[in-house]
Amino acid sequence: MAGLVATMVVRPLLSIVKDKASSYLLDQYKVMEGMEGQHRILKRKLWAILDVINDAEQEASRRDGAKAWLEEVKRVAYEANEIFDEFKYEALRREAKKNGHYSKLGFDVIKLFPTHNRFAFREKMGKKLCRVLQAIEVLVTEMNAFGFKYQQQVPASKLWRQTDHIFFDPKKIISRSRDQDTKNIVGTLLGQASNADLTVVPIVGIGGLGKTTLAQLIYNEPEIQKHFELLLWVCVSDTFDVDSLAKSIAALHPPKIKDEATSKKSPLDILQDVVSHQFFCLRRLIKRLCIVLALRGHMYLLVLDDVWNREPDKWEKLKSCLTHGAKGSAVLTTTRDAGVAKIMGTVEAYNLTALGDNFIKEIIETKAFKEEERPSVLVNMVGQIVKRCRGSPLAATSLGSVLRTKTRKEEWKAVLSISSICTEESGILPILKLSYNDLSSQMKQCFAFCAMFPKDYEIDVDKLTQLWMAHGFIEDEK
């Protein structure tokens, strides 16, 4: 499945290269003079590959050869992208010279340098272009051997029927559906009030069941907010590094304290002071965490979300720093791995079951239809969609969003015909891939760009938008 995600970037990357290869600047300033023939061939070959890329991406999920072909397409596309960046730069340089910017800056002598000599530039870039063209011709030959077929891509966005301003939050439905689960775990946490040892309650379930959402519901329960003096949340994910986790805990915003009128600093305030002094090493930071919790003796709830660590030593090292709170302190952790729950848990793990079909149906219908637009022929097919979700609210939300763009029975049948949707082996990734495929080419470029950020990174939306504009993915509308 990791390979499937890696190949998602190919189509938007090829689209970028195609657009750069078709830029009017290349012809206007004749930066590809003497290379016109190769230029025309390359543009045709790019279109040929783009015509079958949808089929190739689907085949890559079940054919190693197709996946390897896509990886090579991606490598060559990156190389071509860099080459056309050089062509564009040369065109802009010539434009600047034509408009007199060089004279104003006193840069007339730049023409003497080899990098800005037209003959040297043509020779250098001609070799690079021929090398990429040869690689693309090999890819086209292999493409024909694989038998990839053209698949028409439905224009995105224009078919969207969602025009109302009402925002649907599936968490509201999940909150009702997980009410009993919330009560059960809250009862367990509150029932440990007199326990001197640290209580660790693991929530276990496959991806997309709503483990994190359930933990959020518990975290925000009024009883929990009132009972615990410190409320902390850390997303762990792939890397279970004790020093990093300690730093994350220390860097959290000040939690709610019962006695807000006290003039003394809270434990977390003290920890944040520690973080601000760079001369403290992380090992000492962990010790300070232990000391503060021991001195202040507050009852806390720490949520460790999305844990994958299977090394008991790492957990014991972190746990030793968390055992200095007051009686009743607890850790709530979410994981997909029952083995992780066994290592960490001090009580029986809470196995999260699939969401009821009635709630899955409600999510799908709310996402897929507007109140006044519920064609009976499509409503009657919702039951089949529900079965494909296998009790996953994330799958229901994603599928509902995809189906909202589909207005005909045949389109819904096409979604149902995809055999790999949400199976035990594949999980929910095929449904997320289906959502990706439903995006416009422009949106795919923007989405694929987000892969540069590490997992659980908090993205600054304004900066991300600026990066999209800087890379030419979106236009700056003024």
Tab-separated table of C-alpha atoms in Angstrom:
chain	number	residue	atom	x	y	z
A	1	MET	CA	0.000	0.000	0.000
A	2	ALA	CA	2.926	2.356	0.567
A	3	GLY	CA	3.822	1.896	-3.097
A	4	LEU	CA	0.275	2.838	-4.048
A	5	VAL	CA	0.592	6.133	-2.203
A	6	ALA	CA	3.987	6.808	-3.792
A	7	THR	CA	2.555	6.520	-7.321
A	8	MET	CA	-0.204	9.075	-6.614
A	9	VAL	CA	2.179	11.932	-7.405
A	10	VAL	CA	2.851	10.813	-11.000
A	11	ARG	CA	-0.157	12.307	-12.816
A	12	PRO	CA	0.081	15.791	-11.264
A	13	LEU	CA	3.834	15.806	-11.815
A	14	LEU	CA	3.402	14.915	-15.487
A	15	SER	CA	0.746	17.616	-15.809
A	16	ILE	CA	3.202	20.165	-14.452
A	17	VAL	CA	5.864	19.079	-16.960
A	18	LYS	CA	3.335	19.204	-19.814
A	19	ASP	CA	2.306	22.737	-18.870
A	20	LYS	CA	5.920	23.895	-18.637
A	21	ALA	CA	6.737	22.279	-21.982
A	22	SER	CA	3.818	24.194	-23.546
A	23	SER	CA	4.697	27.573	-22.033
A	24	TYR	CA	4.429	30.475	-24.507
A	25	LEU	CA	7.726	31.872	-23.151
A	26	LEU	CA	9.682	29.035	-24.772
A	27	ASP	CA	8.538	30.046	-28.257
A	28	GLN	CA	8.444	33.788	-27.654
A	29	TYR	CA	12.109	33.965	-26.698
A	30	LYS	CA	13.238	31.017	-28.854
A	31	VAL	CA	15.055	29.285	-26.026
A	32	MET	CA	14.492	25.915	-27.747
A	33	GLU	CA	15.890	27.053	-31.094
A	34	GLY	CA	17.448	24.080	-32.875
A	35	MET	CA	15.519	21.664	-30.615
A	36	GLU	CA	12.028	22.217	-32.059
A	37	GLY	CA	11.678	18.669	-33.364
A	38	GLN	CA	12.559	17.034	-30.054
A	39	HIS	CA	10.290	19.530	-28.290
A	40	ARG	CA	7.249	18.569	-30.403
A	41	ILE	CA	7.919	14.835	-29.987
A	42	LEU	CA	8.309	15.166	-26.240
A	43	LYS	CA	4.984	17.012	-25.889
A	44	ARG	CA	3.194	14.281	-27.877
A	45	LYS	CA	4.782	11.539	-25.777
A	46	LEU	CA	3.738	13.283	-22.564
A	47	TRP	CA	0.141	13.407	-23.763
A	48	ALA	CA	0.323	9.703	-24.694
A	49	ILE	CA	1.463	8.774	-21.174
A	50	LEU	CA	-1.122	11.055	-19.532
A	51	ASP	CA	-3.866	9.358	-21.562
A	52	VAL	CA	-3.212	6.002	-19.893
A	53	ILE	CA	-1.888	7.088	-16.492
A	54	ASN	CA	-5.226	6.424	-14.737
A	55	ASP	CA	-5.220	2.812	-15.891
A	56	ALA	CA	-1.552	2.445	-14.934
A	57	GLU	CA	-2.228	3.747	-11.405
A	58	GLN	CA	-5.026	1.220	-10.956
A	59	GLU	CA	-2.872	-1.614	-12.284
A	60	ALA	CA	-0.019	-0.605	-9.950
A	61	SER	CA	-2.067	-1.777	-6.949
A	62	ARG	CA	-1.929	-5.374	-8.249
A	63	ARG	CA	0.989	-5.523	-10.714
A	64	ASP	CA	4.568	-4.967	-9.581
A	65	GLY	CA	5.641	-4.267	-13.147
A	66	ALA	CA	3.130	-1.430	-13.489
A	67	LYS	CA	4.269	0.009	-10.155
A	68	ALA	CA	7.913	-0.093	-11.256
A	69	TRP	CA	6.939	1.597	-14.533
A	70	LEU	CA	5.204	4.414	-12.655
A	71	GLU	CA	8.237	4.887	-10.433
A	72	GLU	CA	10.408	5.295	-13.530
A	73	VAL	CA	7.873	7.726	-15.031
A	74	LYS	CA	8.135	9.754	-11.836
A	75	ARG	CA	11.948	9.786	-11.968
A	76	VAL	CA	12.018	10.893	-15.604
A	77	ALA	CA	9.293	13.478	-14.974
A	78	TYR	CA	11.359	15.054	-12.185
A	79	GLU	CA	14.344	15.228	-14.530
A	80	ALA	CA	12.204	16.776	-17.288
A	81	ASN	CA	10.739	19.233	-14.796
A	82	GLU	CA	14.219	20.487	-13.897
A	83	ILE	CA	15.149	20.839	-17.564
A	84	PHE	CA	12.102	22.938	-18.392
A	85	ASP	CA	12.779	25.066	-15.326
A	86	GLU	CA	16.149	25.853	-16.921
A	87	PHE	CA	14.434	26.708	-20.210
A	88	LYS	CA	11.987	28.964	-18.390
A	89	TYR	CA	14.783	30.681	-16.496
A	90	GLU	CA	16.626	31.370	-19.754
A	91	ALA	CA	13.426	32.765	-21.297
A	92	LEU	CA	12.916	35.069	-18.315
A	93	ARG	CA	16.551	36.150	-18.518
A	94	ARG	CA	16.121	37.080	-22.156
A	95	GLU	CA	12.876	38.892	-21.356
A	96	ALA	CA	14.643	40.895	-18.642
A	97	LYS	CA	17.438	41.793	-21.043
A	98	LYS	CA	14.942	42.844	-23.738
A	99	ASN	CA	13.154	45.129	-21.291
A	100	GLY	CA	16.405	46.840	-20.351
A	101	HIS	CA	16.764	45.508	-16.827
A	102	TYR	CA	20.361	44.401	-17.431
A	103	SER	CA	21.477	47.869	-18.547
A	104	LYS	CA	19.909	49.489	-15.501
A	105	LEU	CA	21.799	47.128	-13.241
A	106	GLY	CA	25.047	47.275	-15.202
A	107	PHE	CA	24.962	43.632	-16.192
A	108	ASP	CA	25.901	43.895	-19.864
A	109	VAL	CA	28.970	41.766	-19.242
A	110	ILE	CA	26.841	38.771	-18.243
A	111	LYS	CA	26.570	37.741	-21.901
A	112	LEU	CA	30.264	36.836	-21.795
A	113	PHE	CA	29.662	34.022	-19.309
A	114	PRO	CA	29.168	30.512	-20.788
A	115	THR	CA	25.908	29.950	-18.877
A	116	HIS	CA	24.336	32.882	-20.730
A	117	ASN	CA	25.941	32.263	-24.100
A	118	ARG	CA	23.220	31.140	-26.520
A	119	PHE	CA	25.407	28.657	-28.356
A	120	ALA	CA	26.714	27.073	-25.144
A	121	PHE	CA	23.194	27.007	-23.727
A	122	ARG	CA	21.795	25.317	-26.853
A	123	GLU	CA	24.486	22.633	-26.818
A	124	LYS	CA	24.117	21.899	-23.106
A	125	MET	CA	20.316	21.849	-23.087
A	126	GLY	CA	20.108	19.910	-26.360
A	127	LYS	CA	22.011	17.033	-24.756
A	128	LYS	CA	19.779	17.080	-21.672
A	129	LEU	CA	16.602	17.180	-23.762
A	130	CYS	CA	17.736	14.256	-25.947
A	131	ARG	CA	18.528	12.204	-22.843
A	132	VAL	CA	15.072	12.762	-21.369
A	133	LEU	CA	13.364	12.165	-24.717
A	134	GLN	CA	15.121	8.806	-25.074
A	135	ALA	CA	13.987	7.812	-21.581
A	136	ILE	CA	10.389	8.831	-22.387
A	137	GLU	CA	10.424	6.843	-25.643
A	138	VAL	CA	11.471	3.749	-23.674
A	139	LEU	CA	8.623	4.370	-21.249
A	140	VAL	CA	6.122	4.672	-24.120
A	141	THR	CA	7.363	1.373	-25.581
A	142	GLU	CA	6.931	-0.325	-22.194
A	143	MET	CA	3.543	1.348	-21.802
A	144	ASN	CA	2.337	-0.247	-25.024
A	145	ALA	CA	3.727	-3.614	-23.918
A	146	PHE	CA	1.766	-3.411	-20.665
A	147	GLY	CA	-1.390	-2.663	-22.625
A	148	PHE	CA	-2.490	0.312	-20.548
A	149	LYS	CA	-5.738	1.776	-21.871
A	150	TYR	CA	-7.186	5.241	-22.102
A	151	GLN	CA	-9.687	6.109	-19.389
A	152	GLN	CA	-11.659	9.295	-19.728
A	153	GLN	CA	-11.392	11.477	-16.648
A	154	VAL	CA	-14.635	13.098	-15.540
A	155	PRO	CA	-14.117	16.851	-15.080
A	156	ALA	CA	-14.061	17.549	-11.375
A	157	SER	CA	-15.813	20.284	-9.449
A	158	LYS	CA	-18.393	21.094	-12.143
A	159	LEU	CA	-20.496	18.091	-11.195
A	160	TRP	CA	-20.521	18.943	-7.505
A	161	ARG	CA	-24.049	19.254	-6.205
A	162	GLN	CA	-23.017	20.766	-2.872
A	163	THR	CA	-23.925	24.429	-3.151
A	164	ASP	CA	-25.327	25.065	0.298
A	165	HIS	CA	-23.292	26.667	3.049
A	166	ILE	CA	-24.076	24.018	5.662
A	167	PHE	CA	-20.963	22.188	6.842
A	168	PHE	CA	-21.464	18.563	7.826
A	169	ASP	CA	-19.379	17.264	10.702
A	170	PRO	CA	-19.475	13.434	10.928
A	171	LYS	CA	-18.174	13.687	14.502
A	172	LYS	CA	-21.690	14.639	15.614
A	173	ILE	CA	-23.014	11.312	14.363
A	174	ILE	CA	-19.991	9.443	15.714
A	175	SER	CA	-20.517	11.107	19.108
A	176	ARG	CA	-23.998	9.617	19.311
A	177	SER	CA	-22.879	6.250	17.990
A	178	ARG	CA	-19.952	6.000	20.432
A	179	ASP	CA	-21.886	7.171	23.462
A	180	GLN	CA	-21.684	3.798	25.222
A	181	ASP	CA	-17.981	3.399	24.388
A	182	THR	CA	-17.339	6.855	25.850
A	183	LYS	CA	-19.222	6.009	29.044
A	184	ASN	CA	-17.384	2.705	29.449
A	185	ILE	CA	-13.907	4.227	29.196
A	186	VAL	CA	-14.796	7.299	31.278
A	187	GLY	CA	-16.042	4.905	33.949
A	188	THR	CA	-12.747	3.020	33.863
A	189	LEU	CA	-10.683	6.200	34.182
A	190	LEU	CA	-12.776	7.631	37.026
A	191	GLY	CA	-12.796	4.267	38.773
A	192	GLN	CA	-9.003	4.454	39.213
A	193	ALA	CA	-9.151	7.578	41.410
A	194	SER	CA	-7.727	5.785	44.443
A	195	ASN	CA	-5.152	3.771	42.509
A	196	ALA	CA	-1.595	4.767	43.474
A	197	ASP	CA	-0.156	3.159	40.353
A	198	LEU	CA	-0.360	4.744	36.918
A	199	THR	CA	-3.353	3.466	34.956
A	200	VAL	CA	-2.919	2.896	31.221
A	201	VAL	CA	-6.043	2.267	29.115
A	202	PRO	CA	-5.396	1.252	25.473
A	203	ILE	CA	-8.039	1.702	22.757
A	204	VAL	CA	-7.439	-0.814	19.960
A	205	GLY	CA	-8.974	-0.972	16.491
A	206	ILE	CA	-8.205	-0.967	12.771
A	207	GLY	CA	-7.566	2.280	10.908
A	208	GLY	CA	-10.592	4.441	10.213
A	209	LEU	CA	-12.782	3.151	13.065
A	210	GLY	CA	-12.568	6.439	14.968
A	211	LYS	CA	-10.118	5.691	17.793
A	212	THR	CA	-8.759	9.228	17.854
A	213	THR	CA	-12.276	10.678	17.660
A	214	LEU	CA	-13.343	8.525	20.609
A	215	ALA	CA	-10.293	9.660	22.589
A	216	GLN	CA	-11.250	13.278	21.818
A	217	LEU	CA	-14.794	12.654	23.035
A	218	ILE	CA	-13.449	11.207	26.289
A	219	TYR	CA	-10.896	14.007	26.668
A	220	ASN	CA	-13.645	16.638	26.348
A	221	GLU	CA	-16.170	14.923	28.608
A	222	PRO	CA	-17.224	17.321	31.417
A	223	GLU	CA	-16.629	14.587	34.023
A	224	ILE	CA	-13.069	14.091	32.760
A	225	GLN	CA	-12.389	17.831	32.593
A	226	LYS	CA	-13.564	18.218	36.183
A	227	HIS	CA	-11.878	15.110	37.570
A	228	PHE	CA	-8.334	15.561	36.221
A	229	GLU	CA	-6.217	18.583	37.075
A	230	LEU	CA	-3.899	18.262	34.077
A	231	LEU	CA	-5.096	17.254	30.614
A	232	LEU	CA	-2.340	16.524	28.078
A	233	TRP	CA	-2.466	15.269	24.457
A	234	VAL	CA	0.493	14.050	22.383
A	235	CYS	CA	0.346	12.472	18.915
A	236	VAL	CA	3.023	9.775	18.806
A	237	SER	CA	2.704	8.033	15.399
A	238	ASP	CA	5.656	6.132	13.909
A	239	THR	CA	8.546	7.356	16.055
A	240	PHE	CA	8.399	6.516	19.762
A	241	ASP	CA	11.341	8.574	20.971
A	242	VAL	CA	11.279	9.180	24.721
A	243	ASP	CA	13.223	12.446	24.570
A	244	SER	CA	11.010	13.836	21.807
A	245	LEU	CA	7.855	12.794	23.638
A	246	ALA	CA	9.062	14.446	26.823
A	247	LYS	CA	9.769	17.617	24.881
A	248	SER	CA	6.301	17.479	23.283
A	249	ILE	CA	4.622	17.067	26.654
A	250	ALA	CA	6.599	19.978	28.057
A	251	ALA	CA	5.804	22.236	25.111
A	252	LEU	CA	2.040	21.868	25.426
A	253	HIS	CA	-0.118	24.864	26.195
A	254	PRO	CA	-0.942	25.374	29.872
A	255	PRO	CA	-3.735	22.945	30.849
A	256	LYS	CA	-6.762	23.692	32.954
A	257	ILE	CA	-5.978	23.790	36.677
A	258	LYS	CA	-8.645	23.584	39.355
A	259	ASP	CA	-7.258	26.468	41.437
A	260	GLU	CA	-6.835	29.080	38.713
A	261	ALA	CA	-6.532	31.857	41.318
A	262	THR	CA	-3.243	30.531	42.644
A	263	SER	CA	-0.268	32.752	41.957
A	264	LYS	CA	2.103	29.797	41.760
A	265	LYS	CA	3.164	28.520	38.375
A	266	SER	CA	1.587	25.330	37.088
A	267	PRO	CA	3.837	22.308	36.399
A	268	LEU	CA	3.478	22.851	32.673
A	269	ASP	CA	4.463	26.532	33.003
A	270	ILE	CA	7.635	25.442	34.759
A	271	LEU	CA	8.282	22.856	32.058
A	272	GLN	CA	7.830	25.472	29.348
A	273	ASP	CA	10.377	27.659	31.156
A	274	VAL	CA	12.739	24.715	31.038
A	275	VAL	CA	12.212	24.284	27.283
A	276	SER	CA	13.026	27.958	26.666
A	277	HIS	CA	16.515	27.462	28.107
A	278	GLN	CA	18.399	25.736	25.329
A	279	PHE	CA	21.294	24.743	27.555
A	280	PHE	CA	19.121	22.113	29.229
A	281	CYS	CA	19.612	18.822	27.439
A	282	LEU	CA	16.644	16.546	26.768
A	283	ARG	CA	17.741	14.063	29.410
A	284	ARG	CA	17.524	16.728	32.087
A	285	LEU	CA	14.169	17.821	30.681
A	286	ILE	CA	12.791	14.360	31.367
A	287	LYS	CA	14.126	14.459	34.920
A	288	ARG	CA	12.566	17.875	35.469
A	289	LEU	CA	9.258	16.473	34.206
A	290	CYS	CA	9.437	13.740	36.819
A	291	ILE	CA	10.434	16.150	39.601
A	292	VAL	CA	7.682	18.650	38.805
A	293	LEU	CA	4.976	16.031	38.713
A	294	ALA	CA	6.306	14.553	41.945
A	295	LEU	CA	6.454	17.894	43.789
A	296	ARG	CA	3.121	19.195	42.655
A	297	GLY	CA	1.341	15.850	42.778
A	298	HIS	CA	-1.432	16.719	40.331
A	299	MET	CA	-3.795	14.076	38.981
A	300	TYR	CA	-3.384	14.082	35.193
A	301	LEU	CA	-4.725	12.408	32.083
A	302	LEU	CA	-2.254	11.999	29.227
A	303	VAL	CA	-3.497	10.874	25.803
A	304	LEU	CA	-0.866	9.176	23.628
A	305	ASP	CA	-2.500	9.004	20.223
A	306	ASP	CA	-1.571	6.567	17.432
A	307	VAL	CA	1.153	4.493	19.098
A	308	TRP	CA	3.090	1.897	17.066
A	309	ASN	CA	6.021	1.160	19.384
A	310	ARG	CA	6.591	-2.547	20.121
A	311	GLU	CA	9.744	-2.060	22.201
A	312	PRO	CA	8.938	-2.525	25.924
A	313	ASP	CA	12.157	-0.791	27.040
A	314	LYS	CA	11.171	2.495	25.408
A	315	TRP	CA	7.747	2.425	27.020
A	316	GLU	CA	9.173	1.590	30.458
A	317	LYS	CA	11.593	4.498	30.160
A	318	LEU	CA	8.772	6.939	29.457
A	319	LYS	CA	6.476	5.324	32.003
A	320	SER	CA	9.063	5.817	34.757
A	321	CYS	CA	8.764	9.559	34.157
A	322	LEU	CA	4.978	9.465	34.342
A	323	THR	CA	4.548	7.655	37.662
A	324	HIS	CA	5.046	10.724	39.854
A	325	GLY	CA	1.574	12.164	39.560
A	326	ALA	CA	-1.116	12.002	42.201
A	327	LYS	CA	-3.255	8.941	42.760
A	328	GLY	CA	-5.625	8.287	39.906
A	329	SER	CA	-3.349	9.643	37.172
A	330	ALA	CA	-3.907	7.849	33.875
A	331	VAL	CA	-2.718	7.423	30.304
A	332	LEU	CA	-5.188	6.829	27.482
A	333	THR	CA	-3.577	5.463	24.333
A	334	THR	CA	-4.855	4.604	20.855
A	335	THR	CA	-3.256	1.974	18.628
A	336	ARG	CA	-4.044	-0.392	15.776
A	337	ASP	CA	-1.765	-3.061	17.222
A	338	ALA	CA	-3.000	-5.407	19.945
A	339	GLY	CA	0.647	-6.184	20.746
A	340	VAL	CA	1.275	-2.526	21.582
A	341	ALA	CA	-1.777	-2.518	23.843
A	342	LYS	CA	-0.451	-5.576	25.660
A	343	ILE	CA	2.903	-3.897	26.296
A	344	MET	CA	1.442	-0.624	27.554
A	345	GLY	CA	-1.868	-1.523	29.169
A	346	THR	CA	-2.377	-1.919	32.916
A	347	VAL	CA	-6.035	-2.776	32.390
A	348	GLU	CA	-7.745	-4.775	29.677
A	349	ALA	CA	-7.543	-3.117	26.278
A	350	TYR	CA	-10.747	-1.599	24.937
A	351	ASN	CA	-11.374	-3.163	21.532
A	352	LEU	CA	-13.305	-0.708	19.404
A	353	THR	CA	-15.899	-2.418	17.253
A	354	ALA	CA	-17.278	-1.396	13.875
A	355	LEU	CA	-19.789	1.424	13.751
A	356	GLY	CA	-23.416	0.301	13.403
A	357	ASP	CA	-24.840	0.153	9.873
A	358	ASN	CA	-27.532	2.696	10.761
A	359	PHE	CA	-24.888	5.283	11.668
A	360	ILE	CA	-22.785	4.457	8.596
A	361	LYS	CA	-25.894	4.927	6.454
A	362	GLU	CA	-26.600	8.281	8.107
A	363	ILE	CA	-23.064	9.505	7.397
A	364	ILE	CA	-23.195	8.418	3.742
A	365	GLU	CA	-26.620	9.940	3.093
A	366	THR	CA	-25.690	13.207	4.769
A	367	LYS	CA	-22.477	13.458	2.744
A	368	ALA	CA	-23.869	12.198	-0.578
A	369	PHE	CA	-27.171	14.093	-0.766
A	370	LYS	CA	-28.703	17.461	-0.145
A	371	GLU	CA	-32.014	17.348	1.704
A	372	GLU	CA	-34.018	18.406	-1.353
A	373	GLU	CA	-32.084	16.173	-3.779
A	374	ARG	CA	-32.448	12.520	-2.878
A	375	PRO	CA	-33.172	10.511	-6.060
A	376	SER	CA	-34.906	7.289	-5.011
A	377	VAL	CA	-32.814	5.194	-7.412
A	378	LEU	CA	-29.632	6.345	-5.633
A	379	VAL	CA	-31.115	6.196	-2.125
A	380	ASN	CA	-31.959	2.539	-2.762
A	381	MET	CA	-28.275	1.838	-3.455
A	382	VAL	CA	-27.031	3.271	-0.158
A	383	GLY	CA	-27.437	-0.096	1.587
A	384	GLN	CA	-24.894	-1.663	-0.772
A	385	ILE	CA	-22.468	1.189	-0.126
A	386	VAL	CA	-22.890	0.700	3.636
A	387	LYS	CA	-21.744	-2.918	3.390
A	388	ARG	CA	-18.586	-1.867	1.563
A	389	CYS	CA	-17.592	0.465	4.412
A	390	ARG	CA	-17.254	-2.392	6.926
A	391	GLY	CA	-18.250	-0.166	9.849
A	392	SER	CA	-15.595	2.483	9.195
A	393	PRO	CA	-16.813	6.078	9.672
A	394	LEU	CA	-13.790	7.386	7.757
A	395	ALA	CA	-14.646	5.125	4.817
A	396	ALA	CA	-18.283	6.285	4.968
A	397	THR	CA	-17.254	9.938	5.005
A	398	SER	CA	-14.836	9.507	2.085
A	399	LEU	CA	-17.239	7.447	-0.007
A	400	GLY	CA	-20.099	9.854	0.699
A	401	SER	CA	-17.938	12.738	-0.513
A	402	VAL	CA	-17.061	10.867	-3.714
A	403	LEU	CA	-20.689	9.904	-4.361
A	404	ARG	CA	-21.811	13.506	-3.929
A	405	THR	CA	-20.266	14.222	-7.329
A	406	LYS	CA	-22.088	11.278	-8.947
A	407	THR	CA	-25.605	11.939	-10.252
A	408	ARG	CA	-26.323	8.775	-12.221
A	409	LYS	CA	-26.989	5.176	-11.221
A	410	GLU	CA	-24.214	3.967	-13.541
A	411	GLU	CA	-21.666	6.114	-11.704
A	412	TRP	CA	-22.684	4.651	-8.345
A	413	LYS	CA	-22.444	1.152	-9.795
A	414	ALA	CA	-18.934	1.952	-11.026
A	415	VAL	CA	-17.916	2.838	-7.458
A	416	LEU	CA	-19.470	-0.387	-6.155
A	417	SER	CA	-17.656	-2.437	-8.796
A	418	ILE	CA	-14.254	-1.606	-7.308
A	419	SER	CA	-13.428	-4.878	-5.553
A	420	SER	CA	-10.677	-3.591	-3.261
A	421	ILE	CA	-12.817	-1.099	-1.332
A	422	CYS	CA	-12.208	-1.432	2.400
A	423	THR	CA	-11.235	-5.100	2.705
A	424	GLU	CA	-9.537	-6.554	5.768
A	425	GLU	CA	-6.295	-6.855	3.804
A	426	SER	CA	-6.233	-3.391	2.233
A	427	GLY	CA	-7.942	-1.340	4.942
A	428	ILE	CA	-9.393	2.043	3.973
A	429	LEU	CA	-6.562	3.222	1.705
A	430	PRO	CA	-8.367	2.213	-1.543
A	431	ILE	CA	-11.294	4.446	-0.554
A	432	LEU	CA	-8.950	7.348	0.130
A	433	LYS	CA	-7.328	6.636	-3.259
A	434	LEU	CA	-10.808	6.781	-4.799
A	435	SER	CA	-11.295	10.222	-3.264
A	436	TYR	CA	-7.920	11.270	-4.657
A	437	ASN	CA	-8.812	10.068	-8.145
A	438	ASP	CA	-11.964	12.190	-7.999
A	439	LEU	CA	-9.945	15.392	-7.582
A	440	SER	CA	-9.121	17.694	-10.473
A	441	SER	CA	-5.584	17.548	-11.868
A	442	GLN	CA	-4.857	20.888	-10.214
A	443	MET	CA	-6.088	19.682	-6.824
A	444	LYS	CA	-4.045	16.484	-7.177
A	445	GLN	CA	-0.923	18.591	-7.592
A	446	CYS	CA	-1.751	20.521	-4.424
A	447	PHE	CA	-2.543	17.341	-2.488
A	448	ALA	CA	0.584	15.518	-3.636
A	449	PHE	CA	2.716	18.488	-2.595
A	450	CYS	CA	1.591	17.978	1.025
A	451	ALA	CA	3.578	14.716	1.072
A	452	MET	CA	6.672	16.818	1.785
A	453	PHE	CA	5.414	17.471	5.327
A	454	PRO	CA	6.106	14.837	8.008
A	455	LYS	CA	3.240	12.908	9.543
A	456	ASP	CA	1.165	14.861	12.103
A	457	TYR	CA	2.893	18.110	11.150
A	458	GLU	CA	0.748	21.163	11.866
A	459	ILE	CA	0.570	22.921	8.501
A	460	ASP	CA	0.273	26.696	8.285
A	461	VAL	CA	-2.502	27.127	5.698
A	462	ASP	CA	-1.387	30.585	4.548
A	463	LYS	CA	2.199	29.427	4.017
A	464	LEU	CA	0.992	26.294	2.222
A	465	THR	CA	-1.114	28.411	-0.137
A	466	GLN	CA	1.893	30.617	-0.847
A	467	LEU	CA	3.996	27.533	-1.599
A	468	TRP	CA	1.314	26.267	-4.001
A	469	MET	CA	1.357	29.614	-5.793
A	470	ALA	CA	5.169	29.684	-5.862
A	471	HIS	CA	5.222	26.289	-7.579
A	472	GLY	CA	2.570	27.356	-10.076
A	473	PHE	CA	-0.106	24.936	-8.820
A	474	ILE	CA	-2.674	27.705	-8.332
A	475	GLU	CA	-3.047	31.219	-9.682
A	476	ASP	CA	-2.869	34.302	-7.518
A	477	GLU	CA	-6.295	35.859	-8.044
A	478	LYS	CA	-6.256	39.565	-7.334
